[in-house]
Coordinates of N, CA and C and ligand atoms in Angstrom, one line a residue:
X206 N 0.9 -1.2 0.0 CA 0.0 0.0 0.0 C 0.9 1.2 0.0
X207 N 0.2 2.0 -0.8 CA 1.6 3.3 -1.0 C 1.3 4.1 0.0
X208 N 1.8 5.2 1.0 CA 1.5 5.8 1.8 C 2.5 7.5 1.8
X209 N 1.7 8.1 2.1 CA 2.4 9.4 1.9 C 2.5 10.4 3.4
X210 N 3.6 10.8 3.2 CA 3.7 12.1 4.6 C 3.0 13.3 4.8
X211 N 2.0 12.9 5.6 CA 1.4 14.5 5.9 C 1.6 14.9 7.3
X212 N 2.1 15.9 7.1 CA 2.4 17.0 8.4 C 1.4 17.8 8.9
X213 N 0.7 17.6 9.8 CA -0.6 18.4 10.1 C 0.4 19.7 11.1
X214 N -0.3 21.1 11.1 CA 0.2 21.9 11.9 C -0.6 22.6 12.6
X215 N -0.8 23.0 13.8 CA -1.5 23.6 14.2 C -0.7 24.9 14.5
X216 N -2.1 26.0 15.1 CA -1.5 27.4 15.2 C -0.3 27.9 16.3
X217 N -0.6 26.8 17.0 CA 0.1 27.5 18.3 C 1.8 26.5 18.3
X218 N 1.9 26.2 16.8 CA 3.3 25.9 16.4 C 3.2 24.1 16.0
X219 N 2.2 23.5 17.5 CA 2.4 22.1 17.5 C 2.4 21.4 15.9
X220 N 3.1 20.5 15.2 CA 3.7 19.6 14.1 C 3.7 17.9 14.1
X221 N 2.6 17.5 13.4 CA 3.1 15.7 13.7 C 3.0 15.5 12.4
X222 N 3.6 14.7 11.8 CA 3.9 14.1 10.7 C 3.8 12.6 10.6
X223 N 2.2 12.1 9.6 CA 1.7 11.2 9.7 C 2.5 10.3 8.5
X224 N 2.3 9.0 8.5 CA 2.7 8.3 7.2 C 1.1 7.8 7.0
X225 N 0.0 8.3 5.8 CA -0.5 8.2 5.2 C -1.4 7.3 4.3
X226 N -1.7 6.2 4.6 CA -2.0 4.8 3.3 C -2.9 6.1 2.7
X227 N -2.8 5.1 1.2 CA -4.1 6.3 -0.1 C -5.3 5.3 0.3
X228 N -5.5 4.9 0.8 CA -7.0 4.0 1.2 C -7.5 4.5 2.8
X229 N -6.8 5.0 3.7 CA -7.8 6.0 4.7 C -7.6 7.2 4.6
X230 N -8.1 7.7 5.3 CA -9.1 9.1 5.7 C -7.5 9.9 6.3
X231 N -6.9 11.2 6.6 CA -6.2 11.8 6.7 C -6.3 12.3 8.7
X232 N -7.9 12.3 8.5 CA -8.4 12.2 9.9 C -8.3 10.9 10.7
X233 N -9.0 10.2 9.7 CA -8.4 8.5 10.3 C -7.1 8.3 10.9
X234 N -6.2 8.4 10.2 CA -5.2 8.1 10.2 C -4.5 9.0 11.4
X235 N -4.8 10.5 11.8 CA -4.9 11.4 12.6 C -5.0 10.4 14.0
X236 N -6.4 10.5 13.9 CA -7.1 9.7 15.4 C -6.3 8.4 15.7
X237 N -5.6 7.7 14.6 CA -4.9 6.5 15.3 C -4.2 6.9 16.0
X238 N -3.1 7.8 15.5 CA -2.2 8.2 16.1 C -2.4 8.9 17.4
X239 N -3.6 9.3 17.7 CA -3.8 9.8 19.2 C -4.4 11.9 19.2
X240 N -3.8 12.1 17.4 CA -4.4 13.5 17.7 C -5.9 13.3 17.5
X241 N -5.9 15.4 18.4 CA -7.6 15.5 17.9 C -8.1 16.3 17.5
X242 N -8.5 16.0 16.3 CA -8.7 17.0 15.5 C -10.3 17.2 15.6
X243 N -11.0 18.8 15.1 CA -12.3 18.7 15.1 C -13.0 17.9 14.2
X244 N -14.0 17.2 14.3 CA -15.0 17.2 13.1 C -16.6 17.1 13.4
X245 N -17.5 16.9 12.8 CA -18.6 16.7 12.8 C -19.3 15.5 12.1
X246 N -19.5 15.6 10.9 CA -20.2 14.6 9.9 C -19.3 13.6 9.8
X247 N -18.5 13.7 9.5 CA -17.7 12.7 9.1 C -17.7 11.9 7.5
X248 N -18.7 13.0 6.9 CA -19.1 12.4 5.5 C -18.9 13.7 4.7
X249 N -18.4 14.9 5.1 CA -17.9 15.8 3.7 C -18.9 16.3 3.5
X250 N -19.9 16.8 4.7 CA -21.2 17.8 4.6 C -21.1 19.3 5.5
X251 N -20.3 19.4 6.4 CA -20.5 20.3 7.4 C -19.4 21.5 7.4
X252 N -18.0 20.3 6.8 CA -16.6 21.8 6.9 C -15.8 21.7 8.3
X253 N -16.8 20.9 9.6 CA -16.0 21.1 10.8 C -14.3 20.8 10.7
X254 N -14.1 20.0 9.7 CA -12.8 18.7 10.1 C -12.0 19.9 8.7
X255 N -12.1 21.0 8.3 CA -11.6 21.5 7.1 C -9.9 21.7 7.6
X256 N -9.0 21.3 6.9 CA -7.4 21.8 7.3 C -7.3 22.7 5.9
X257 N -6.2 23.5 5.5 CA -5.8 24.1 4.6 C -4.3 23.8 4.1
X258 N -4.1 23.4 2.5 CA -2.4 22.8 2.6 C -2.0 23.9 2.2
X259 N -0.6 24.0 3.2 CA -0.1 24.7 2.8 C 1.1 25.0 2.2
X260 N 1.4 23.4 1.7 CA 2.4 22.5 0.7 C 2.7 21.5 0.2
X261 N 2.4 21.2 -1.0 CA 2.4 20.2 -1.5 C 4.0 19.8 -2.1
X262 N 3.9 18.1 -2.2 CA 5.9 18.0 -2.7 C 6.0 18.6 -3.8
X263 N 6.7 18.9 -4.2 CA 6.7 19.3 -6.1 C 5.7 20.4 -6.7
X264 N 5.0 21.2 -6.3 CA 3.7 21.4 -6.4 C 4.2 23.6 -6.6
X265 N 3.9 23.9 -7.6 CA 4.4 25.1 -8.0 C 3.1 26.0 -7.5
X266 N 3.6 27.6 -7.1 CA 2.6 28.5 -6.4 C 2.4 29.7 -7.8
X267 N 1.1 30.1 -7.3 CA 0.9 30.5 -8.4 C 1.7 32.5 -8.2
X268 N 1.2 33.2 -8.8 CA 1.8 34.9 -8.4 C 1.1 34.9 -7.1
X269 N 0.1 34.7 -7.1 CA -0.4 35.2 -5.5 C 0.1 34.5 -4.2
X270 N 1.3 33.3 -4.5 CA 1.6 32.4 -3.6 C 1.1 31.6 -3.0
X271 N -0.2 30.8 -3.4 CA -1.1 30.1 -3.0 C -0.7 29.0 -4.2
X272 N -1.0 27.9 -3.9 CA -0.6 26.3 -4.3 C -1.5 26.3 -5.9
X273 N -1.0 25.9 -6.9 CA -1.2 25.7 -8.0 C -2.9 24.8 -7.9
X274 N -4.0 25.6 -8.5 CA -5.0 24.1 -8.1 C -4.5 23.0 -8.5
X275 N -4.3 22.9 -9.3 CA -4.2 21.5 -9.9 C -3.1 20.8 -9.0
X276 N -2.4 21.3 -9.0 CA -1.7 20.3 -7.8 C -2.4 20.3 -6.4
X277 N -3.5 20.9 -6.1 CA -3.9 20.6 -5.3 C -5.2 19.4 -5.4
X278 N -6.0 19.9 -6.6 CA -6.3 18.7 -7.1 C -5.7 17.0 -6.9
X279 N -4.6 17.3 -7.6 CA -3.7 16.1 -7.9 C -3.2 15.4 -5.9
X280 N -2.9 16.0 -5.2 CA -2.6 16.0 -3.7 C -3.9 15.3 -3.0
X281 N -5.0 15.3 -3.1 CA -5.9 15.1 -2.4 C -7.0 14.3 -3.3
X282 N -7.4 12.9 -2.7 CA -8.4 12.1 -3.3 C -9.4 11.9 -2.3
X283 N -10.8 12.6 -2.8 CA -12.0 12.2 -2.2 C -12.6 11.2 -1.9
X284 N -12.8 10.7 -0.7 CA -13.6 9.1 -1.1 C -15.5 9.1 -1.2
X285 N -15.7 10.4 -1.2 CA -16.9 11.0 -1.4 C -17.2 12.6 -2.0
X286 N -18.4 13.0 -2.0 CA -18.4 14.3 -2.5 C -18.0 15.1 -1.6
X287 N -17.0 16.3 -1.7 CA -16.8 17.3 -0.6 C -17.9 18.4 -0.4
X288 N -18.9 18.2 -0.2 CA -19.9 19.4 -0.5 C -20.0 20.6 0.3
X289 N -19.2 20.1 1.2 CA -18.6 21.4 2.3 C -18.1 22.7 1.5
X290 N -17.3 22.2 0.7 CA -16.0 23.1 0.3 C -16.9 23.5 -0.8
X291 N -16.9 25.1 -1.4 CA -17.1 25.6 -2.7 C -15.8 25.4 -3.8
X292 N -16.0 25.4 -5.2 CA -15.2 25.4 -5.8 C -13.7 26.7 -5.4
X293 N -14.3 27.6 -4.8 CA -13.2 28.6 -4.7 C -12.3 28.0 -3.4
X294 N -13.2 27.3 -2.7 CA -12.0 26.8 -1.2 C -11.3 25.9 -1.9
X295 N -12.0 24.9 -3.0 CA -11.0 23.4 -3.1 C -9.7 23.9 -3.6
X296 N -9.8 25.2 -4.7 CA -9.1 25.8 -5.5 C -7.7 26.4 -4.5
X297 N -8.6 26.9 -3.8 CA -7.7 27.8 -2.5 C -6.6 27.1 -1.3
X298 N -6.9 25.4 -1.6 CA -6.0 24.3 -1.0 C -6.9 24.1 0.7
X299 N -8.2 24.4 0.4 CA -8.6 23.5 1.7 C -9.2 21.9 1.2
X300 N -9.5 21.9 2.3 CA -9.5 20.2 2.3 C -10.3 19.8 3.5
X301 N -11.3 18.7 3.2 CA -12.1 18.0 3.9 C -11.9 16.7 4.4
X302 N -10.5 16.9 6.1 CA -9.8 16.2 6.4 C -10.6 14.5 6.9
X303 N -11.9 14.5 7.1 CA -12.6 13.7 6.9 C -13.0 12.3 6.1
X304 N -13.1 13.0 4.2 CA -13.1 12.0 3.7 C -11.9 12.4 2.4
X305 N -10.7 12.8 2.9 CA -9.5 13.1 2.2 C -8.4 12.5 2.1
X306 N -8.0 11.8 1.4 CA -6.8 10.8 1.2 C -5.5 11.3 0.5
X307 N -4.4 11.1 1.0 CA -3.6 12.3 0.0 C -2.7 11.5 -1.2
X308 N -2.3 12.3 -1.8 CA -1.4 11.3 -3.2 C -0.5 12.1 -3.5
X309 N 0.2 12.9 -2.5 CA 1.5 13.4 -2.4 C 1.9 13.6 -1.1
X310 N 2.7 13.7 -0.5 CA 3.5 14.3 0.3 C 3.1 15.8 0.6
X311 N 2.8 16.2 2.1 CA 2.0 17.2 1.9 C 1.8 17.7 3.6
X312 N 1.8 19.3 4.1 CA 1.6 20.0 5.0 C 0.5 20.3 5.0
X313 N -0.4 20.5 6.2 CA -1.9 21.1 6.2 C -2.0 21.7 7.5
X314 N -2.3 22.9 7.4 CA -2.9 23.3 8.7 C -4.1 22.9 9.1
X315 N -4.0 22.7 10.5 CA -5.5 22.2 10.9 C -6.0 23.1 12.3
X316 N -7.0 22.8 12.5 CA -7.9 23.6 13.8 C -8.8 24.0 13.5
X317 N -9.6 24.7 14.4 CA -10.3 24.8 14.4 C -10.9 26.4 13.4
X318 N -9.8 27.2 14.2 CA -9.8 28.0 12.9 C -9.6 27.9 11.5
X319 N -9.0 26.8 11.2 CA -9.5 26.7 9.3 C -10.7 27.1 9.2
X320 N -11.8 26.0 10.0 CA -12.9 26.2 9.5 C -13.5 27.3 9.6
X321 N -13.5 28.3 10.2 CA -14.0 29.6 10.5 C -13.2 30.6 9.1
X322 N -12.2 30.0 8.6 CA -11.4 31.1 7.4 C -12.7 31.0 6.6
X323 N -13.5 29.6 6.7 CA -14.5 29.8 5.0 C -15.6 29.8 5.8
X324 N -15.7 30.5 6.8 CA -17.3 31.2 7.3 C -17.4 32.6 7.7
X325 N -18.3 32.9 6.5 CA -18.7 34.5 6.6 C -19.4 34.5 7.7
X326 N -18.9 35.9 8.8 CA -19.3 36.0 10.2 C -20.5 37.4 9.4
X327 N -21.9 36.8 10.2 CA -22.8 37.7 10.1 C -22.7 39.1 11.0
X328 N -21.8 39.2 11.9 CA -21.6 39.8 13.2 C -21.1 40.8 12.7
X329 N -20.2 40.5 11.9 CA -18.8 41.7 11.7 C -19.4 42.9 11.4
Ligands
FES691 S1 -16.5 16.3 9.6 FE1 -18.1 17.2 8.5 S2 -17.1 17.6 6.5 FE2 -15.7 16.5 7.7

């Protein structure tokens, strides 16, 4: 089974770096190892479990220094529909750590504030 390195990072610095199979979940694979990450649905409807990459192996940025889609594309396999994510987030390198499998070598921020980056606050 081929397996890839993902580095989850959180804000307040903490770093673990998972080894990957392309047949589970990114969160799966998370929870064995003991972290904990948020989520909710668990089926790629809600956004709670969203991380953002913020590097893919090989993977070129475009002028604005955000991750090439297509390699972001290429980095990340669904094992269901992400309906969480609009085409502008999938584009923008988030990711629905839930039902997300990766196929490169790859950094993600996670927490809980990802999810709040793609929610318009009615408050403000
Ligand atoms: S936990 Fe709901 S989309 Fe992942």
């Amino acid at each position: 089974m081929t397996s890839h390195d993902v580095t989850l990072e959180w804000p307040d610095g903490r770093t673990l770096t998972l080894a990957v199979d392309e047949d589970e979940t990114i969160l799966g694979a998370a929870e064995c190892d003991g972290a904990v990450l948020p989520y909710g649905c668990r089926t790629g409807a809600c956004g709670t479990c969203s991380g953002r990459l913020l590097e893919v192996e090989g993977a070129e940025r475009d002028a604005d220094g955000t991750i090439d889609a297509c390699a972001v594309d290429d980095a990340i396999a669904y094992r269901r529909l992400s309906r969480a994510l609009k085409d502008r987030h999938r584009a923008a390198g988030y990711v629905l750590l839930c039902i997300a499998s990766p196929r490169a070598d790859c950094r993600i921020a996670v927490g809980s504030s990802v999810h709040t980056e793609l929610v318009d606050n009615p408050w403000k």
